[in-house]
mmCIF file as gemmi writes it, N, C-alpha and C atoms, coordinates in Angstrom:
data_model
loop_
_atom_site.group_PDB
_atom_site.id
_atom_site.type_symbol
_atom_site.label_atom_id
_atom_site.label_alt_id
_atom_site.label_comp_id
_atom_site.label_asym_id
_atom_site.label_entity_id
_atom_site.label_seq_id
_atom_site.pdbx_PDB_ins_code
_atom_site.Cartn_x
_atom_site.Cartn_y
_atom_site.Cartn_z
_atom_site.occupancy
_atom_site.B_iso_or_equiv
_atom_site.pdbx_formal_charge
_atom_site.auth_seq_id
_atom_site.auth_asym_id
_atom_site.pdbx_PDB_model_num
ATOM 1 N N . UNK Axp A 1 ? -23.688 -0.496 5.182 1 0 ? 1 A 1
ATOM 2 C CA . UNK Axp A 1 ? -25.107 -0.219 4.972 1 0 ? 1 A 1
ATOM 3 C C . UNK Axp A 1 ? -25.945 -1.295 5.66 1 0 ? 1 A 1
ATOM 4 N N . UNK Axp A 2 ? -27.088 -1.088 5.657 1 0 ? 2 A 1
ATOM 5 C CA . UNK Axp A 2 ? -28.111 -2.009 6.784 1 0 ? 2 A 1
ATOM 6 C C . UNK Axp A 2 ? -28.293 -3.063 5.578 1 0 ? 2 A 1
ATOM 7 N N . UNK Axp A 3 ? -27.503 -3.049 4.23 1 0 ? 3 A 1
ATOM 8 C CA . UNK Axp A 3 ? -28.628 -4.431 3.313 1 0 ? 3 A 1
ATOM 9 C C . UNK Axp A 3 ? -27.184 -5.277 2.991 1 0 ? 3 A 1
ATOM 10 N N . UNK Axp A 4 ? -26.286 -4.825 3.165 1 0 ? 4 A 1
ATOM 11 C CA . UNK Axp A 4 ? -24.895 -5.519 2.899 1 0 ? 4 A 1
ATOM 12 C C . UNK Axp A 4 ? -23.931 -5.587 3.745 1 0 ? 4 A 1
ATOM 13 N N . UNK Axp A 5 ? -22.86 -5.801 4.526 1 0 ? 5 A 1
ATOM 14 C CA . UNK Axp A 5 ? -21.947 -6.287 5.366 1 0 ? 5 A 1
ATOM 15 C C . UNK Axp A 5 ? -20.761 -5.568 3.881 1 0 ? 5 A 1
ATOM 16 N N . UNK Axp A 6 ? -20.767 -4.185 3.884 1 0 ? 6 A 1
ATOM 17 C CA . UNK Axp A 6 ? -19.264 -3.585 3.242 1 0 ? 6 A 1
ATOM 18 C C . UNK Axp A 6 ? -19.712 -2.02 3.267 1 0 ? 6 A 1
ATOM 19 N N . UNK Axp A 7 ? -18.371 -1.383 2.944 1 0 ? 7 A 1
ATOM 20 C CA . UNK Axp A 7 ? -18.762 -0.131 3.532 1 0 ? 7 A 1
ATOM 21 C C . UNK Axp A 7 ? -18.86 0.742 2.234 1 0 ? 7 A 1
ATOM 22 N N . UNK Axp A 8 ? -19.788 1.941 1.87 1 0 ? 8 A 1
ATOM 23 C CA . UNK Axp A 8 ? -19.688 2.944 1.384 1 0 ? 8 A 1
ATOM 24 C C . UNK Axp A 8 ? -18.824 3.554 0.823 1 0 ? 8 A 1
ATOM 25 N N . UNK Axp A 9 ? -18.072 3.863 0.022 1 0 ? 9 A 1
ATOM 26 C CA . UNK Axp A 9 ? -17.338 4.833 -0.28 1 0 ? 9 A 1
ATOM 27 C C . UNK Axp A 9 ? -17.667 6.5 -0.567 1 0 ? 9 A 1
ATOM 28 N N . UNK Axp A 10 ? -17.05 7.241 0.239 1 0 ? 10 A 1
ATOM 29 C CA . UNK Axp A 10 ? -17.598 8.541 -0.406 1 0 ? 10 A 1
ATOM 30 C C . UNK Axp A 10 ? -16.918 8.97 -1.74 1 0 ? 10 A 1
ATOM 31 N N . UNK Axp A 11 ? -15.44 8.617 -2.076 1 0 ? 11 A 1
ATOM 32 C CA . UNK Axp A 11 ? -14.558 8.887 -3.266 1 0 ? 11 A 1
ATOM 33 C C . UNK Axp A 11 ? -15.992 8.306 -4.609 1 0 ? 11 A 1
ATOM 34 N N . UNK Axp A 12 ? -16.958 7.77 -4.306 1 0 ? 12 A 1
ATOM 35 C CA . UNK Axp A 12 ? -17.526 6.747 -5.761 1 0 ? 12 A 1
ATOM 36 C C . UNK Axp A 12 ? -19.191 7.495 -5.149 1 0 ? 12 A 1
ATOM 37 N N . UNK Axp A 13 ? -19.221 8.219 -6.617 1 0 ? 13 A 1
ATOM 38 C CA . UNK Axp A 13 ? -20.954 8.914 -6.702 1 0 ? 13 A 1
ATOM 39 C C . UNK Axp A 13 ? -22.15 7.528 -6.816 1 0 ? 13 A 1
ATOM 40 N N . UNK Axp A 14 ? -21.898 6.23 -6.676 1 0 ? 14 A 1
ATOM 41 C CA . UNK Axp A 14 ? -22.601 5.575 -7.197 1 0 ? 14 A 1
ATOM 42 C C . UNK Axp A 14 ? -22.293 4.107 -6.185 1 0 ? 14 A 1
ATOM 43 N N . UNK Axp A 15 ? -23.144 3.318 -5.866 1 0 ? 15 A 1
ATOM 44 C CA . UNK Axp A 15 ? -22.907 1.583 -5.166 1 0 ? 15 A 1
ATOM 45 C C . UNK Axp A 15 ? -24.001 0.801 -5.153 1 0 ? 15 A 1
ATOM 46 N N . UNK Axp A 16 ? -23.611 0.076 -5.768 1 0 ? 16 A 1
ATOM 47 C CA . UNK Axp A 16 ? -24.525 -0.932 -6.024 1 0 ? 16 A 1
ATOM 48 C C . UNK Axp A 16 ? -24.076 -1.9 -5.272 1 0 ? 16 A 1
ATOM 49 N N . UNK Axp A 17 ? -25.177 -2.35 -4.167 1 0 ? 17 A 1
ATOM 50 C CA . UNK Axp A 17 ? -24.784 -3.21 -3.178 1 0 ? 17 A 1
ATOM 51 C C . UNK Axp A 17 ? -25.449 -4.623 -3.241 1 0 ? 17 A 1
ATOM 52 N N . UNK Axp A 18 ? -24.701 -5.419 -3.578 1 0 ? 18 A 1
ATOM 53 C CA . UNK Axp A 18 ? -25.028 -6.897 -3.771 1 0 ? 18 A 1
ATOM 54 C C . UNK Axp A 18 ? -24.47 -8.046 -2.811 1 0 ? 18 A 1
ATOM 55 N N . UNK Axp A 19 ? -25.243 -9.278 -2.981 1 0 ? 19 A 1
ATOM 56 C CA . UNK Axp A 19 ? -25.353 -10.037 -2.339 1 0 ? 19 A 1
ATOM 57 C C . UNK Axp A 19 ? -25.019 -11.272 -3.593 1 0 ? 19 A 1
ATOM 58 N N . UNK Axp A 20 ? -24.444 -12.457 -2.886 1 0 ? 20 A 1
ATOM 59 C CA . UNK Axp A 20 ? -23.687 -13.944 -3.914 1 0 ? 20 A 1
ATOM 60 C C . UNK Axp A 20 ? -25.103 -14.291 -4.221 1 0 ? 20 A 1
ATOM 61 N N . UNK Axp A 21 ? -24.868 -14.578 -5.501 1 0 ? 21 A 1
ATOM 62 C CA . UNK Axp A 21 ? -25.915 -15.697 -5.401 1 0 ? 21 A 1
ATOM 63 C C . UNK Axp A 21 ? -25.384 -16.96 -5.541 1 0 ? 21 A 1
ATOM 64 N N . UNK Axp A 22 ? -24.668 -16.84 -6.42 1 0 ? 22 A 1
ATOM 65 C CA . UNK Axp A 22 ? -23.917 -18.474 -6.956 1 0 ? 22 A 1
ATOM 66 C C . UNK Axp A 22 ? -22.467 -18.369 -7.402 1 0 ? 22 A 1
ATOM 67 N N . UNK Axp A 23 ? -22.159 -18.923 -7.53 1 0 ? 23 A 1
ATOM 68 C CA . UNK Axp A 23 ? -20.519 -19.164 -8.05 1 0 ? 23 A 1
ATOM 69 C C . UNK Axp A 23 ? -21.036 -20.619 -9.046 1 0 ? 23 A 1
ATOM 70 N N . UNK Axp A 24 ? -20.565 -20.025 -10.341 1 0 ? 24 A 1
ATOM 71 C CA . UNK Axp A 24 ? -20.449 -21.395 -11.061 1 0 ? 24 A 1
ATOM 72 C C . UNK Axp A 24 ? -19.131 -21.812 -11.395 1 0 ? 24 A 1
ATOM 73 N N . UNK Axp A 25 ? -19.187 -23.056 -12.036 1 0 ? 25 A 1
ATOM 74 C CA . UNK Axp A 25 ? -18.4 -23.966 -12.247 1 0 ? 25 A 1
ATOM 75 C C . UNK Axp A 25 ? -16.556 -23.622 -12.994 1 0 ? 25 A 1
ATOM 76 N N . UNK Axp A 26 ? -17.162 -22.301 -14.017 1 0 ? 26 A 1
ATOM 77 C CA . UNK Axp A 26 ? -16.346 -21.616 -14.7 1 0 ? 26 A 1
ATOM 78 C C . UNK Axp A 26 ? -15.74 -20.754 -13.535 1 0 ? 26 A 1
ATOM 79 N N . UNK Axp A 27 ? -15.922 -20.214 -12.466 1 0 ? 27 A 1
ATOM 80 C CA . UNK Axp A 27 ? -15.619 -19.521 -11.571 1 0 ? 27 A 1
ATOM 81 C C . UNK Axp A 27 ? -16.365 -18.193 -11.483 1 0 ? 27 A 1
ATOM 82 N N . UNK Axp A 28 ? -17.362 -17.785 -12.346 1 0 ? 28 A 1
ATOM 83 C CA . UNK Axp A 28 ? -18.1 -16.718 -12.497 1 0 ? 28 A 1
ATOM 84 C C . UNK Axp A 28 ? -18.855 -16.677 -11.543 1 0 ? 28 A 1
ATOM 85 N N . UNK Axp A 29 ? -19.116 -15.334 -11.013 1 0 ? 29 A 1
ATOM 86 C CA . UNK Axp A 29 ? -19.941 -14.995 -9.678 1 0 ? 29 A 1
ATOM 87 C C . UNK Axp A 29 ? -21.322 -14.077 -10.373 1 0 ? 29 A 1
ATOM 88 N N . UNK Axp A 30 ? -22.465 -14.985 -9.243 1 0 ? 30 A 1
ATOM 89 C CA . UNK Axp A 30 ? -23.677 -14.299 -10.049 1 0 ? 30 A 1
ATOM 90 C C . UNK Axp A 30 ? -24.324 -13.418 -8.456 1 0 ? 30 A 1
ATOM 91 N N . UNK Axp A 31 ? -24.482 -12.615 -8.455 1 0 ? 31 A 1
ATOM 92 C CA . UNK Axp A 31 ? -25.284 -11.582 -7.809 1 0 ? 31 A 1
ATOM 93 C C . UNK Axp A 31 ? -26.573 -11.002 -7.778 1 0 ? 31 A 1
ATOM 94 N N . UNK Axp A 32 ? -26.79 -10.647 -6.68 1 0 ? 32 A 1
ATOM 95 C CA . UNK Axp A 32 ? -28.271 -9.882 -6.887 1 0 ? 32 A 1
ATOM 96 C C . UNK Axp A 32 ? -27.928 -8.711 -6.14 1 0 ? 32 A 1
ATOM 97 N N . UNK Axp A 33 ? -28.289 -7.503 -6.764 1 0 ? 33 A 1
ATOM 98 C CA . UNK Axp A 33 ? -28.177 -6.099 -6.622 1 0 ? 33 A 1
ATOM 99 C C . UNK Axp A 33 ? -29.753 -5.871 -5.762 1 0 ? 33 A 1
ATOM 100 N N . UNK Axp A 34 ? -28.903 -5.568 -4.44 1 0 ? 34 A 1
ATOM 101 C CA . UNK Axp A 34 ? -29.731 -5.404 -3.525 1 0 ? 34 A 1
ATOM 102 C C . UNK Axp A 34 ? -30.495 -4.17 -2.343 1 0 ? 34 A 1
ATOM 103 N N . UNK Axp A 35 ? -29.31 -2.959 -3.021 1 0 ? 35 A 1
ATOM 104 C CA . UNK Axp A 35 ? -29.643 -1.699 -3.114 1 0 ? 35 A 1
ATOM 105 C C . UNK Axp A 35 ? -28.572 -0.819 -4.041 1 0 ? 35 A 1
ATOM 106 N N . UNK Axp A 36 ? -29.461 0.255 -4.272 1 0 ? 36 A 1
ATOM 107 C CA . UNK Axp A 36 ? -28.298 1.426 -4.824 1 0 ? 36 A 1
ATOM 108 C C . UNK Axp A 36 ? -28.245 2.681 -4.175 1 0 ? 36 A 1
ATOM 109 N N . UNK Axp A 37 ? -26.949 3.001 -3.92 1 0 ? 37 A 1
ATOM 110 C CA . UNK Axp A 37 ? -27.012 4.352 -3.689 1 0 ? 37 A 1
ATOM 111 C C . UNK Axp A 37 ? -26.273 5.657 -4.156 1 0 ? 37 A 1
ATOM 112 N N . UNK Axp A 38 ? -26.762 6.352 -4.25 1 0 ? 38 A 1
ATOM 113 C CA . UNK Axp A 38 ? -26.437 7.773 -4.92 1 0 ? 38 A 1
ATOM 114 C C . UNK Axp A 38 ? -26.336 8.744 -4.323 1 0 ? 38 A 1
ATOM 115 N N . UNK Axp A 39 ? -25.007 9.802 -4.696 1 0 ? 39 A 1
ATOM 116 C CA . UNK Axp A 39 ? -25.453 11.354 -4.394 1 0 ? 39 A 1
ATOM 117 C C . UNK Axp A 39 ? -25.963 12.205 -4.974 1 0 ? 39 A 1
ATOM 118 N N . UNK Axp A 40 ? -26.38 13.205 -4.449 1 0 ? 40 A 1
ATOM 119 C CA . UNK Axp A 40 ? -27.87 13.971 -5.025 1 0 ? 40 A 1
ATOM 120 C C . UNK Axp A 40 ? -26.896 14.314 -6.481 1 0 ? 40 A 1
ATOM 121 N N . UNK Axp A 41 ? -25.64 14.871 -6.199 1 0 ? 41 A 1
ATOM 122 C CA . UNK Axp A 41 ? -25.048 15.512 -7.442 1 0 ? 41 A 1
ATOM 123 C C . UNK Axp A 41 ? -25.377 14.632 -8.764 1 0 ? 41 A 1
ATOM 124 N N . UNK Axp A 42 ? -25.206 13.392 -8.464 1 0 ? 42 A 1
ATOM 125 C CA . UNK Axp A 42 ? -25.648 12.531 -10.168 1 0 ? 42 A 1
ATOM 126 C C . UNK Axp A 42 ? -26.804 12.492 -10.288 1 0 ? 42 A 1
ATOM 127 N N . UNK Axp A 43 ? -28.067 12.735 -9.582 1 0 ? 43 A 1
ATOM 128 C CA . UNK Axp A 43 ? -29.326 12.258 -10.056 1 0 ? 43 A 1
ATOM 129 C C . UNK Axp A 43 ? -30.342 13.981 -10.885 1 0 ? 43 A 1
ATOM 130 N N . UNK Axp A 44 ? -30.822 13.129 -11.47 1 0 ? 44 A 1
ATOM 131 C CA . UNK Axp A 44 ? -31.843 13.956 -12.027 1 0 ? 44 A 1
ATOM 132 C C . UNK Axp A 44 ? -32.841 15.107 -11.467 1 0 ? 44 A 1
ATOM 133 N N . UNK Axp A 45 ? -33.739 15.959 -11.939 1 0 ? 45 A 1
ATOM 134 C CA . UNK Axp A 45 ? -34.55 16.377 -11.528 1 0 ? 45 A 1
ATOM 135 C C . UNK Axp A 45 ? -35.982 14.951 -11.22 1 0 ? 45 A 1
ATOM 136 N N . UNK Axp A 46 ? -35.963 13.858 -11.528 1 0 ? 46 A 1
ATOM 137 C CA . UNK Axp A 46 ? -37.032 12.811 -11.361 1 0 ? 46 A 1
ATOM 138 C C . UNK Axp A 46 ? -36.451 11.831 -10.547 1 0 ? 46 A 1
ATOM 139 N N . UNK Axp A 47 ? -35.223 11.878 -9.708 1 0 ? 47 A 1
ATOM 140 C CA . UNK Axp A 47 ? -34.609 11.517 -8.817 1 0 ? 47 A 1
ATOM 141 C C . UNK Axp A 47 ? -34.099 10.48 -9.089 1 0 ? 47 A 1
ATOM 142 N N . UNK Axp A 48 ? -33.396 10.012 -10.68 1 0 ? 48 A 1
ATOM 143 C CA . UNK Axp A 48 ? -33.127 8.714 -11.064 1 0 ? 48 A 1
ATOM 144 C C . UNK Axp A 48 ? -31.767 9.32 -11.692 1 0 ? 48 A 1
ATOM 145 N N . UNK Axp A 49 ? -30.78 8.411 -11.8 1 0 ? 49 A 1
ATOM 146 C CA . UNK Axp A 49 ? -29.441 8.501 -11.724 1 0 ? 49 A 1
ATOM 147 C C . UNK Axp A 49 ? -29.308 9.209 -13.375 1 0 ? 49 A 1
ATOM 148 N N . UNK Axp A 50 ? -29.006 10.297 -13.247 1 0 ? 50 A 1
ATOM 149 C CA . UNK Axp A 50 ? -28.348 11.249 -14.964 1 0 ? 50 A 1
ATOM 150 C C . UNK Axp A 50 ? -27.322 10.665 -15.525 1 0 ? 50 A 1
ATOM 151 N N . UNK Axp A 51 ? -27.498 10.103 -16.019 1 0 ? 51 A 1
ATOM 152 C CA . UNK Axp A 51 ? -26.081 9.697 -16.943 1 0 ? 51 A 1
ATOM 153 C C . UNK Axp A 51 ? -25.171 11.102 -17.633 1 0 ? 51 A 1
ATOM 154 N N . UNK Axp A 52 ? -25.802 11.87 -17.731 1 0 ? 52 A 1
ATOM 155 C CA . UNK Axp A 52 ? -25.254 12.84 -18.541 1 0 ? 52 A 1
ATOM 156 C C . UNK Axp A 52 ? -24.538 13.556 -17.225 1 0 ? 52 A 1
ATOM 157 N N . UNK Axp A 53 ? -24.767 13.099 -15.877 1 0 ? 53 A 1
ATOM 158 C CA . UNK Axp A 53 ? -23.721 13.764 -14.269 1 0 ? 53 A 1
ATOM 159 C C . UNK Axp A 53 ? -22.676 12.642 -14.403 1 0 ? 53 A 1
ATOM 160 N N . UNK Axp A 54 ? -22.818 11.576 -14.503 1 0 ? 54 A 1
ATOM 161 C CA . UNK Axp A 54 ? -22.377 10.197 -13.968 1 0 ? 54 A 1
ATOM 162 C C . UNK Axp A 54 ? -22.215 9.562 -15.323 1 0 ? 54 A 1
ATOM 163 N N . UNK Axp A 55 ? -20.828 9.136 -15.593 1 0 ? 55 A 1
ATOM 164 C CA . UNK Axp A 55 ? -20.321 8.163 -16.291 1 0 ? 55 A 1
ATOM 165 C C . UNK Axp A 55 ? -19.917 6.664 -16.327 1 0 ? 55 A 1
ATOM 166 N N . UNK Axp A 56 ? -20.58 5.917 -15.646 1 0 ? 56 A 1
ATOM 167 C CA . UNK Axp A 56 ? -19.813 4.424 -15.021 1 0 ? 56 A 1
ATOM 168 C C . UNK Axp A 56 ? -19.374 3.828 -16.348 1 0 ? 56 A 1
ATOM 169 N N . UNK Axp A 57 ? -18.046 3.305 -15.324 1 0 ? 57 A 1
ATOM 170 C CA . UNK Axp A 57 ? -17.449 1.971 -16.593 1 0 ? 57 A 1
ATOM 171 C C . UNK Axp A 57 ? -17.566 0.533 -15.979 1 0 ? 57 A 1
ATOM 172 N N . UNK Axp A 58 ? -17.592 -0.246 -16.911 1 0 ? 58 A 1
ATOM 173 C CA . UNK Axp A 58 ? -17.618 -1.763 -16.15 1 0 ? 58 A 1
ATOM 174 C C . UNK Axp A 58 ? -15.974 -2.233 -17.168 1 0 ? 58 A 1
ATOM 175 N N . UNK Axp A 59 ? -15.737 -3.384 -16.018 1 0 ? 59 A 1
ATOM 176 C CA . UNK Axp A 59 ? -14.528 -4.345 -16.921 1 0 ? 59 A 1
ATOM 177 C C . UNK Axp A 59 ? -15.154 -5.138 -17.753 1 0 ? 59 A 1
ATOM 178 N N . UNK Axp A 60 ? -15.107 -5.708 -18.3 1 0 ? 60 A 1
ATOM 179 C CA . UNK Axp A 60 ? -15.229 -6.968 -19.957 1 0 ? 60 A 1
ATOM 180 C C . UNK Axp A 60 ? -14.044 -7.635 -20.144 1 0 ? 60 A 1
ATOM 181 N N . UNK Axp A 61 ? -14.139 -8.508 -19.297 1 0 ? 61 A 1
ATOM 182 C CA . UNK Axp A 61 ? -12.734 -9.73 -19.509 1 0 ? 61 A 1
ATOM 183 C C . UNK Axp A 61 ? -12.608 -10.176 -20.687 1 0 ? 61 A 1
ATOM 184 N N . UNK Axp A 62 ? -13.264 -10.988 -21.347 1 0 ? 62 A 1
ATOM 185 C CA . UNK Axp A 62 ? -13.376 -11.198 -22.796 1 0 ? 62 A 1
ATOM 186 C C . UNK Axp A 62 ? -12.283 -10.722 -24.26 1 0 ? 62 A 1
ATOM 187 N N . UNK Axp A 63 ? -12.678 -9.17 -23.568 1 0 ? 63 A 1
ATOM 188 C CA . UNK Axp A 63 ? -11.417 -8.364 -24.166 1 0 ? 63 A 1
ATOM 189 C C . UNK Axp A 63 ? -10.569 -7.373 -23.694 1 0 ? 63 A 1
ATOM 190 N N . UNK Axp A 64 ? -10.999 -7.699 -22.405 1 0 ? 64 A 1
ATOM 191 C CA . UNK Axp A 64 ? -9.963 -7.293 -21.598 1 0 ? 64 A 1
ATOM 192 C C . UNK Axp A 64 ? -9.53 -5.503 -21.59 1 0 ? 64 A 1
ATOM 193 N N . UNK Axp A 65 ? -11.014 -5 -21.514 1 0 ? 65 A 1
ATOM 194 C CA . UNK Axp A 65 ? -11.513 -3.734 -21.467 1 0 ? 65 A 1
ATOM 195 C C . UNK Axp A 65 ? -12.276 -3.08 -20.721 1 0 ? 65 A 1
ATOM 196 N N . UNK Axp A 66 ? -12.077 -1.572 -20.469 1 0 ? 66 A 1
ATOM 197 C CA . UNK Axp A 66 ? -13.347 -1.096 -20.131 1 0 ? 66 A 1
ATOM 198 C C . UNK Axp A 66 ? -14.174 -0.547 -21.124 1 0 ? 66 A 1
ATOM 199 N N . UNK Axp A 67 ? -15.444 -0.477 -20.919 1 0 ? 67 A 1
ATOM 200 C CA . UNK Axp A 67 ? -16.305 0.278 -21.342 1 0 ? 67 A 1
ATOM 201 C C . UNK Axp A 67 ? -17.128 1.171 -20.798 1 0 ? 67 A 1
ATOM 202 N N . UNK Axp A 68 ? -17.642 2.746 -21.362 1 0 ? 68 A 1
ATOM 203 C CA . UNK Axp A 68 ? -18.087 3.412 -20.922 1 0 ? 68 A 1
ATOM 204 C C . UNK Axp A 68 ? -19.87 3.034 -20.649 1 0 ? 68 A 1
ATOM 205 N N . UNK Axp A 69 ? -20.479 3.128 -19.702 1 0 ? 69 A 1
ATOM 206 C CA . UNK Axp A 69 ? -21.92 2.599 -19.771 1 0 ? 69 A 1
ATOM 207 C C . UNK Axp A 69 ? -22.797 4.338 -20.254 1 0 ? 69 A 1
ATOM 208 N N . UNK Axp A 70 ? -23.932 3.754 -21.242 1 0 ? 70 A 1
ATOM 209 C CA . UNK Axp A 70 ? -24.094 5.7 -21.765 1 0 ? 70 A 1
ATOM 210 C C . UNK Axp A 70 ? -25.644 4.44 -21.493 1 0 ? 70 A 1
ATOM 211 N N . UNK Axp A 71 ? -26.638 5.547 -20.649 1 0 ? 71 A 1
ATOM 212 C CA . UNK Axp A 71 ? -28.064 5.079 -21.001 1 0 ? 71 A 1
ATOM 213 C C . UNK Axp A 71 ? -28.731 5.389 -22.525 1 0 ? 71 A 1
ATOM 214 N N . UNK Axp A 72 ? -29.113 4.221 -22.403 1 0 ? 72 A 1
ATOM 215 C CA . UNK Axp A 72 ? -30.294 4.071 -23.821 1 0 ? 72 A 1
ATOM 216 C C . UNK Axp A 72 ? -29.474 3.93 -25.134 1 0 ? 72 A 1
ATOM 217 N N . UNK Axp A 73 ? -28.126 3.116 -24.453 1 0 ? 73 A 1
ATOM 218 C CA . UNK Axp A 73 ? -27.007 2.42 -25.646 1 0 ? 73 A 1
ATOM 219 C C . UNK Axp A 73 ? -27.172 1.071 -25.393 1 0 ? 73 A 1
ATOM 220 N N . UNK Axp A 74 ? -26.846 0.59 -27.116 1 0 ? 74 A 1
ATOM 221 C CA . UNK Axp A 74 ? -27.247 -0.77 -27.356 1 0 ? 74 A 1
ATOM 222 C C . UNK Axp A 74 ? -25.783 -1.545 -26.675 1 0 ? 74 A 1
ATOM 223 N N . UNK Axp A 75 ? -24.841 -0.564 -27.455 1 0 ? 75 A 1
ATOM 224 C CA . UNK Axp A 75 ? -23.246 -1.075 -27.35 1 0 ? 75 A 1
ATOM 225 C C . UNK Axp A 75 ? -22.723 -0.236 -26.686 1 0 ? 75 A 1
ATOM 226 N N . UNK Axp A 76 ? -21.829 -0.36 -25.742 1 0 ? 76 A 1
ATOM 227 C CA . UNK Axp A 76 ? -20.808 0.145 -24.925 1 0 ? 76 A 1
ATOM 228 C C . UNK Axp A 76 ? -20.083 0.919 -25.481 1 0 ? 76 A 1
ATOM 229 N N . UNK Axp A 77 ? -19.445 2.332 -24.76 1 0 ? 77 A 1
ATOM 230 C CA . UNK Axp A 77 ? -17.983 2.855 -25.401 1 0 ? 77 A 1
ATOM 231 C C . UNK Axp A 77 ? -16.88 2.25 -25.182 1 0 ? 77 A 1
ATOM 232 N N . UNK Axp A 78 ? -16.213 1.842 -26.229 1 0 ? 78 A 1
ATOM 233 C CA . UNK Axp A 78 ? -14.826 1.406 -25.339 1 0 ? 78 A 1
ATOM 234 C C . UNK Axp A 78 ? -14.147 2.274 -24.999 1 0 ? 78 A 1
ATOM 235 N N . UNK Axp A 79 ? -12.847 2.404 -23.981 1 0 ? 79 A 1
ATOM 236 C CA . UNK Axp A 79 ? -12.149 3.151 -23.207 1 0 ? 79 A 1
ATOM 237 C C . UNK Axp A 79 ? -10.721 2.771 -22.938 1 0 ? 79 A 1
ATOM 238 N N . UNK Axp A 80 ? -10.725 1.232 -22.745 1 0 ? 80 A 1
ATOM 239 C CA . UNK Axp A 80 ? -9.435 0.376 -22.423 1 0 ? 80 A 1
ATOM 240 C C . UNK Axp A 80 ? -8.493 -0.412 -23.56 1 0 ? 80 A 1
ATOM 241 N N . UNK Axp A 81 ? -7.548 -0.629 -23.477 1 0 ? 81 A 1
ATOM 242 C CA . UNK Axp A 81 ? -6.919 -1.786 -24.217 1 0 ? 81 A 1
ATOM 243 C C . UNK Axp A 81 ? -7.78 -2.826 -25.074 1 0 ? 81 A 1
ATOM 244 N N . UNK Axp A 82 ? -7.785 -3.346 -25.874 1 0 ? 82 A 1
ATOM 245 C CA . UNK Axp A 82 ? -8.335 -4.548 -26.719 1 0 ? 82 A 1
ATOM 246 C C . UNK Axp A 82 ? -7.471 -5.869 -26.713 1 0 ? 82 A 1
């Protein structure tokens, strides 16, 4: 893409393309999300990403899980191992 140096996937309805910001001390990497992109199939009639098309999960090292991301949730679904 013209805002990041990595490529697209078509297999993934969803990319959030970021840039480093920092690496701290713990080894944690901090980012800035610097575009997104979508196919028409997940987005809405108001052209903003449907959760109810599109399900993303993120990892959670902590406990060493995934979770399901649901908009306008406080807490995550879990999905993975504990």
């Amino acid at each position: 893409s013209p805002f990041v140096d990595a490529p697209l996937l078509k297999e993934f309805p969803v990319a959030l393309e970021c840039k480093l910001v920092k690496r701290t001390e713990e080894g944690n990497l901090i980012g800035q999300i610097v575009n997104v992109s979508a196919v028409e199939a997940v987005l809405g009639a108001d052209g903003k990403i449907d959760f109810a098309k599109f399900r993303p999960i993120a990892y959670e090292p902590v406990h060493n899980g995934y979770h399901v991301l649901e908009s306008g949730s406080a807490a995550p679904s879990r999905t993975g191992p504990s």
